[in-house]
Coordinates of C-alpha atoms and ligand atoms in Angstrom, one line a residue:
M1 CA -25.6 32.6 -61.6
T2 CA -24.7 33.2 -58.0
V3 CA -27.7 31.0 -55.7
V4 CA -27.3 31.8 -52.1
Q5 CA -28.7 29.6 -49.7
V6 CA -30.5 31.3 -46.8
Q7 CA -31.6 29.4 -43.6
A8 CA -34.4 31.3 -41.6
S9 CA -37.7 30.6 -39.8
R10 CA -38.3 28.9 -43.9
S11 CA -34.7 28.0 -46.2
Y12 CA -35.2 29.7 -49.8
E13 CA -32.8 30.2 -52.1
V14 CA -31.0 34.2 -53.3
L15 CA -30.3 33.5 -57.4
I16 CA -28.3 36.4 -59.3
G17 CA -27.2 36.6 -62.4
E18 CA -29.4 37.8 -65.9
G19 CA -31.4 37.0 -67.3
L20 CA -33.6 35.4 -64.6
L21 CA -36.9 37.9 -65.4
K22 CA -37.6 35.2 -68.7
E23 CA -37.0 32.2 -66.9
A24 CA -39.4 33.6 -63.5
G25 CA -42.4 31.2 -63.8
E26 CA -40.6 28.0 -64.4
R27 CA -38.2 29.1 -61.2
I28 CA -41.3 30.8 -58.8
R29 CA -43.0 27.0 -60.3
A30 CA -40.8 25.6 -58.4
V31 CA -40.7 26.5 -55.4
T32 CA -45.3 26.7 -55.9
R33 CA -48.5 25.1 -56.1
A34 CA -49.9 28.5 -56.8
G35 CA -52.7 28.8 -59.3
T36 CA -52.5 32.7 -59.6
A37 CA -49.6 34.8 -58.7
V38 CA -50.7 38.4 -58.0
I39 CA -47.9 40.9 -59.7
V40 CA -47.0 43.6 -57.3
A41 CA -45.2 46.3 -58.5
G42 CA -44.1 50.0 -58.8
D43 CA -45.6 52.5 -62.4
I44 CA -41.7 53.4 -63.4
V45 CA -40.8 49.8 -62.8
W46 CA -43.9 47.7 -64.2
P47 CA -44.0 49.7 -68.4
L48 CA -40.0 48.1 -68.6
Y49 CA -39.9 45.0 -66.9
G50 CA -43.7 43.7 -66.2
Q51 CA -44.4 42.3 -69.1
R52 CA -41.8 40.6 -69.7
L53 CA -42.7 39.0 -65.9
S54 CA -46.1 37.9 -66.7
R55 CA -44.5 36.7 -69.8
S56 CA -43.5 33.8 -67.4
L57 CA -45.6 33.3 -65.0
E58 CA -48.3 32.8 -67.9
A59 CA -46.4 30.3 -69.2
A60 CA -45.5 28.2 -66.3
G61 CA -48.9 28.7 -66.2
F62 CA -50.7 30.8 -63.6
R63 CA -53.7 32.8 -63.1
V64 CA -51.8 36.2 -63.4
L65 CA -52.5 38.8 -62.3
S66 CA -50.9 42.7 -61.5
Y67 CA -52.0 44.5 -59.2
V68 CA -49.6 48.9 -59.3
I69 CA -48.7 51.4 -57.6
P70 CA -47.4 54.7 -56.9
H71 CA -43.6 55.0 -57.1
G72 CA -42.0 55.4 -54.3
E73 CA -42.1 56.1 -50.5
R74 CA -45.0 57.3 -50.4
S75 CA -46.8 54.4 -51.4
K76 CA -45.8 52.3 -48.0
N77 CA -48.4 53.3 -46.3
L78 CA -52.1 51.5 -44.5
E79 CA -54.1 53.0 -48.0
T80 CA -52.3 51.5 -50.1
Y81 CA -51.4 48.1 -48.1
G82 CA -55.5 48.8 -47.2
A83 CA -56.2 48.8 -51.4
L84 CA -54.0 45.8 -51.9
L85 CA -55.5 43.7 -49.6
A86 CA -58.8 44.3 -51.2
F87 CA -57.8 43.9 -54.7
L88 CA -56.8 40.2 -53.2
A89 CA -59.9 39.9 -51.7
E90 CA -61.8 40.7 -54.9
H91 CA -59.8 38.3 -57.5
R92 CA -60.3 35.9 -55.1
V93 CA -56.7 35.4 -54.9
N94 CA -56.3 32.6 -51.8
R95 CA -53.7 31.8 -48.7
G96 CA -53.0 29.0 -51.8
D97 CA -51.1 32.0 -54.3
V98 CA -48.6 33.7 -54.1
L99 CA -47.5 37.0 -54.6
V100 CA -44.9 38.3 -56.7
A101 CA -43.1 41.9 -55.5
L102 CA -41.7 43.6 -58.8
G103 CA -39.0 46.7 -57.9
G104 CA -37.7 48.3 -54.9
G105 CA -37.6 48.0 -51.5
V106 CA -41.0 50.0 -50.5
T107 CA -42.3 48.0 -53.9
G108 CA -41.0 44.9 -51.6
D109 CA -41.5 45.3 -48.2
L110 CA -45.5 46.9 -48.6
T111 CA -46.3 43.5 -51.1
G112 CA -43.9 41.4 -47.6
F113 CA -46.1 42.0 -45.2
A114 CA -49.3 41.8 -46.7
A115 CA -49.1 37.9 -47.9
S116 CA -47.8 38.1 -45.1
T117 CA -50.8 38.5 -42.8
Y118 CA -53.6 38.0 -45.7
Q119 CA -55.6 35.4 -45.2
R120 CA -53.1 34.3 -42.5
G121 CA -50.3 34.7 -44.2
M122 CA -49.0 33.6 -48.4
D123 CA -45.8 32.6 -50.1
F124 CA -44.0 36.4 -51.4
V125 CA -41.1 35.8 -53.6
Q126 CA -39.2 38.8 -53.6
V127 CA -38.1 40.0 -57.7
P128 CA -35.4 43.3 -56.6
T129 CA -34.9 45.9 -59.3
T130 CA -32.4 48.4 -57.5
L131 CA -29.2 47.1 -56.3
L132 CA -30.4 48.8 -52.7
A133 CA -33.3 46.1 -52.6
A134 CA -31.1 43.0 -54.2
V135 CA -27.9 43.6 -51.6
D136 CA -30.3 44.5 -48.1
S137 CA -35.1 44.6 -48.0
S138 CA -35.2 41.8 -50.5
V139 CA -33.5 39.3 -48.0
G140 CA -33.9 38.5 -44.7
G141 CA -37.6 38.9 -43.9
K142 CA -38.4 42.4 -43.1
T143 CA -42.0 43.6 -43.5
A144 CA -43.1 46.7 -43.4
V145 CA -45.3 50.3 -43.4
D146 CA -44.7 53.5 -43.0
L147 CA -47.2 55.1 -40.5
P148 CA -47.4 59.1 -40.4
T149 CA -44.9 58.7 -36.8
G150 CA -42.0 57.6 -39.0
K151 CA -41.0 54.3 -40.4
N152 CA -41.8 51.0 -40.4
Q153 CA -43.5 51.2 -37.3
V154 CA -46.0 48.3 -38.1
G155 CA -44.3 45.0 -40.3
T156 CA -43.4 42.1 -39.3
F157 CA -40.6 38.4 -40.1
Y158 CA -41.5 37.1 -42.5
Q159 CA -39.3 35.4 -45.8
P160 CA -40.0 34.9 -49.3
S161 CA -40.1 31.7 -51.3
L162 CA -37.3 33.0 -53.1
V163 CA -36.0 35.8 -54.6
L164 CA -35.1 36.2 -58.1
C165 CA -32.4 38.8 -58.5
D166 CA -31.8 39.0 -62.0
L167 CA -29.4 41.8 -62.9
E168 CA -30.6 42.9 -66.2
T169 CA -33.1 45.3 -64.8
L170 CA -30.7 47.4 -63.2
G171 CA -29.8 48.7 -66.4
T172 CA -31.9 50.9 -65.8
L173 CA -31.8 52.5 -62.9
P174 CA -31.1 56.2 -62.3
E175 CA -27.5 57.0 -60.8
E176 CA -28.8 58.0 -57.5
E177 CA -30.1 55.8 -57.5
Y178 CA -27.8 52.9 -57.4
R179 CA -25.0 55.0 -55.2
C180 CA -27.6 54.8 -52.6
G181 CA -27.3 50.2 -53.0
C182 CA -23.4 51.8 -53.0
A183 CA -24.4 53.2 -49.9
E184 CA -25.6 50.1 -49.0
V185 CA -23.2 47.9 -49.7
I186 CA -20.1 50.0 -48.6
K187 CA -21.8 49.7 -45.5
Y188 CA -21.6 45.1 -45.8
G189 CA -17.4 46.1 -46.3
V190 CA -16.8 48.6 -42.9
L191 CA -19.6 45.8 -40.9
G192 CA -18.0 42.8 -41.6
S193 CA -15.5 42.6 -44.9
A194 CA -12.1 44.5 -45.5
K195 CA -11.8 41.9 -48.9
L196 CA -15.0 43.2 -49.7
F197 CA -14.4 47.0 -48.7
N198 CA -10.8 47.1 -50.5
E199 CA -12.5 45.2 -53.8
L200 CA -14.6 48.5 -53.7
E201 CA -11.8 51.0 -53.7
L202 CA -10.1 49.3 -56.6
L203 CA -13.8 48.1 -58.6
P204 CA -16.8 50.1 -59.4
V205 CA -19.6 48.0 -58.0
R206 CA -21.4 48.2 -61.5
E207 CA -18.0 47.2 -62.7
Q208 CA -18.7 43.5 -60.8
L209 CA -22.1 43.5 -60.0
E210 CA -22.8 40.2 -59.2
H211 CA -19.8 39.6 -57.1
V212 CA -20.6 42.5 -55.2
I213 CA -24.4 41.7 -54.3
A214 CA -23.9 37.8 -53.3
E215 CA -21.2 39.3 -50.7
C216 CA -23.7 40.7 -49.3
V217 CA -26.3 38.0 -49.9
R218 CA -24.1 36.4 -48.2
M219 CA -23.3 38.5 -45.4
K220 CA -26.3 39.3 -44.9
R221 CA -27.8 35.6 -44.7
D222 CA -25.0 34.7 -42.1
I223 CA -26.8 38.2 -39.8
V224 CA -29.6 36.6 -40.6
A225 CA -29.8 32.5 -39.9
A226 CA -28.1 33.4 -36.5
D227 CA -30.7 36.8 -35.7
E228 CA -34.1 36.4 -37.8
F229 CA -35.6 37.9 -34.9
D230 CA -33.8 40.5 -34.8
R231 CA -32.0 40.8 -31.1
G232 CA -28.6 41.5 -31.6
R233 CA -26.1 40.6 -34.5
R234 CA -28.6 41.5 -36.9
Q235 CA -28.3 45.2 -35.4
L236 CA -25.0 45.7 -36.9
L237 CA -27.0 45.9 -40.3
N238 CA -28.6 48.7 -38.8
L239 CA -24.5 51.5 -39.6
G240 CA -25.3 54.6 -39.8
H241 CA -29.0 54.2 -39.9
S242 CA -29.3 55.4 -37.0
V243 CA -27.7 59.1 -37.9
G244 CA -29.5 58.1 -40.6
H245 CA -33.1 57.4 -40.1
A246 CA -32.6 61.3 -38.3
V247 CA -31.1 62.8 -41.6
E248 CA -34.1 60.7 -43.6
A249 CA -37.0 62.4 -40.7
C250 CA -35.7 66.2 -40.9
S251 CA -35.7 66.5 -44.5
G252 CA -39.5 65.1 -44.3
Y253 CA -37.8 61.8 -46.9
T254 CA -36.9 63.7 -49.8
V255 CA -33.0 62.4 -48.7
L256 CA -32.8 59.1 -50.1
H257 CA -32.3 56.1 -48.1
G258 CA -29.4 55.3 -49.4
Q259 CA -27.8 59.2 -49.5
A260 CA -28.8 59.3 -45.0
V261 CA -26.8 55.9 -44.8
A262 CA -24.1 57.3 -46.3
I263 CA -24.1 60.5 -43.7
G264 CA -24.9 58.7 -40.5
L265 CA -22.2 56.6 -41.1
A266 CA -19.7 60.0 -42.1
V267 CA -21.3 60.9 -39.3
V268 CA -20.5 57.5 -36.3
T269 CA -16.9 56.9 -38.0
R270 CA -16.0 61.0 -37.2
A271 CA -18.1 60.8 -34.2
A272 CA -15.8 56.9 -33.7
Y273 CA -12.9 58.6 -33.7
E274 CA -13.6 60.8 -31.8
R275 CA -14.0 59.5 -28.8
G276 CA -11.2 56.7 -29.5
L277 CA -12.6 54.6 -30.4
C278 CA -11.6 53.5 -34.3
F279 CA -7.7 55.2 -36.2
R280 CA -7.8 57.8 -38.2
N281 CA -7.1 55.3 -41.0
T282 CA -10.0 53.7 -40.7
L283 CA -12.1 57.3 -40.6
E284 CA -10.2 58.4 -43.7
A285 CA -11.1 55.1 -45.6
V286 CA -14.3 55.6 -44.5
L287 CA -15.0 59.3 -46.0
G288 CA -12.6 58.4 -49.2
I289 CA -15.0 55.7 -50.5
L290 CA -17.9 58.0 -49.7
K291 CA -16.3 60.5 -51.9
K292 CA -15.5 58.0 -54.4
Y293 CA -18.7 57.3 -54.8
G294 CA -20.5 60.5 -54.8
L295 CA -21.8 59.7 -51.5
P296 CA -22.8 63.3 -49.4
T297 CA -21.0 62.6 -46.4
E298 CA -22.9 66.2 -43.9
P299 CA -26.4 65.7 -42.8
G300 CA -26.9 70.0 -43.5
Y301 CA -29.5 69.7 -39.8
S302 CA -28.4 70.9 -36.4
R303 CA -27.1 69.0 -34.2
A304 CA -29.7 69.5 -31.8
A305 CA -32.7 68.8 -35.3
L306 CA -31.2 64.8 -35.8
E307 CA -31.4 64.6 -31.5
E308 CA -35.2 65.0 -31.1
A309 CA -35.3 62.8 -34.9
M310 CA -33.4 60.1 -32.8
L311 CA -35.7 59.8 -30.1
A312 CA -38.5 59.4 -32.2
D313 CA -36.7 56.7 -33.5
K314 CA -38.1 53.0 -33.0
K315 CA -35.0 51.6 -31.9
L316 CA -34.9 53.4 -29.5
S317 CA -35.7 50.4 -25.6
G318 CA -35.3 51.1 -22.4
G319 CA -33.4 54.6 -22.7
Q320 CA -30.8 53.3 -24.8
L321 CA -30.0 53.6 -28.6
R322 CA -28.3 50.2 -29.6
L323 CA -25.9 52.8 -32.3
I324 CA -23.2 50.2 -34.5
I325 CA -19.4 52.0 -34.2
P326 CA -16.6 51.4 -36.9
R327 CA -13.7 50.0 -34.5
E328 CA -11.6 49.6 -38.5
I329 CA -12.6 48.0 -41.2
G330 CA -14.8 45.0 -41.5
H331 CA -15.0 45.1 -38.4
C332 CA -18.1 46.9 -35.7
E333 CA -19.2 47.0 -32.5
I334 CA -22.5 47.4 -30.2
L335 CA -22.4 50.5 -28.3
P336 CA -25.1 51.2 -26.1
V337 CA -25.8 55.0 -25.7
P338 CA -27.9 56.4 -22.6
V339 CA -30.1 58.3 -24.4
E340 CA -28.6 61.1 -22.8
D341 CA -25.7 60.7 -24.7
I342 CA -26.7 61.1 -27.8
G343 CA -26.1 64.7 -28.3
V344 CA -22.3 64.3 -27.1
W345 CA -21.5 61.9 -29.3
L346 CA -23.4 63.8 -32.4
A347 CA -21.1 66.7 -31.5
A348 CA -18.1 64.0 -31.6
G349 CA -19.9 63.0 -34.9
G350 CA -19.1 66.8 -36.4
L351 CA -22.6 68.2 -35.5
Q352 CA -23.1 71.3 -35.1
A353 CA -25.0 72.7 -32.3
Ligands
NAD1 P1 -37.4 52.1 -54.0 O1 -37.8 50.7 -53.5 O2 -38.2 53.8 -53.8 O3 -37.3 52.4 -55.4 C1 -36.6 53.3 -56.3 C2 -36.2 53.8 -57.2 O4 -36.4 53.3 -58.9 C3 -38.2 53.9 -57.0 O5 -38.8 55.2 -58.2 C4 -38.3 53.8 -58.5 O6 -39.6 53.1 -59.1 C5 -37.7 53.0 -59.4 N1 -36.1 51.7 -59.7 C6 -37.1 50.6 -59.4 N2 -36.2 50.2 -60.1 C7 -35.6 49.6 -60.8 C8 -35.4 50.0 -62.1 N3 -34.8 48.4 -62.1 N4 -34.5 50.4 -63.9 C9 -35.0 52.4 -62.7 N5 -36.4 52.5 -62.2 C10 -36.5 51.8 -60.7 O7 -36.5 52.4 -53.2 P2 -35.4 51.2 -52.8 O8 -33.9 51.9 -52.7 O9 -34.8 50.1 -53.6 O10 -35.6 51.0 -51.1 C11 -35.4 51.6 -50.1 C12 -37.5 51.6 -49.2 O11 -36.6 49.5 -48.7 C13 -37.1 52.0 -48.1 O12 -38.2 51.9 -48.5 C14 -36.2 51.1 -47.4 O13 -37.2 51.9 -46.3 C15 -36.4 50.4 -47.1 N6 -35.9 48.9 -47.0 C16 -36.1 47.5 -46.5 C17 -34.9 47.1 -45.9 C18 -36.2 45.8 -45.8 O14 -34.5 44.6 -45.3 N7 -36.5 45.1 -45.8 C19 -33.7 47.1 -45.8 C20 -33.3 48.6 -46.7 C21 -34.7 49.5 -46.8
LIG2 N1 -31.7 45.7 -43.2 C1 -31.5 45.7 -41.9 C2 -31.9 44.5 -42.1 O1 -32.3 43.6 -42.5 O2 -31.8 44.5 -40.9

């Protein structure tokens, strides 16, 4: 098992290893005095892992409640959030209790947001069951739900008390979801670690799962420690996301987040190369590894459609978009781009009008 210590407004451990679900009760008991633990899970994950987690929590003396939501992004909204809060209130859950998010980023973001606001804040634990959640969303304390106008438009910064990543749960992940997680892992390599990038080229992620997750979590830990509230360096984690979010929006959220990130990474690296900000070998390495992991690199939408979606992005401020530019593998820079230049960047990224 690997332990990564995160130091932010709250300090906590991220545990990565096999069989952690069975130990979850005692490990969660060690970080909270809660009487009741409420497991929040999606309707695919609950039948797979809900009972195992429940039994472990009961054995550690918790009263266990469960709240199961429909799987997928459609549950990350104010309606589900309101229904979850109502459930907590009806079952007399109080701020001394603990929420346990069992699932991917949707469950983690929603549960974290509920935990940060219910009775002005209660403990929560992340139990990520997707690769994407393991390497990204379960660590760092960004919580959110979507509005009809866009993703993650309501949320908080609120750190979990513990993250338990049981590698066994990733075994049931559909291939497409595994690849989405690989897109985020590749993102880490491009933005901050040529060593990790090389390792990903040499060996598939699934053959070095614990090492890769631990490396990504350590990188995120360092970024969050330096900039928990996303005012500067943390924006590096948005590599591929400005174009990616626009692709997701254009597709009506049928393109998965990781697929969209892969496309965004390809477009921004093409643009960086065309504008003389990185060498051809960097572009070839990025496109090559995305292909190797079966990830898409073409948006399939017009420049105008993507530009419009990017203009609606919440990351725009003061008439500027902060674009993350790969300069070489393992090193990226934040470049403020005036909104009127977004079209030029997309054209450089290979987008047709
Ligand atoms: P997800 O939570 O929708 O999970 C993907 C699918 O996999 C779902 O259908 C789920 O039921 C299924 N699943 C989950 N674990 C499984 C398992 N072990 N076996 C079988 N099926 C399983 O998607 P995701 O990719 O994990 O997360 C995407 C969400 O995370 C988006 O809403 C995104 O905005 C958010 N996100 C948040 C952060 C953050 O910092 N908070 C970072 C990145 C992404
Ligand atoms: N996933 C982006 C962040 O945590 O900042």
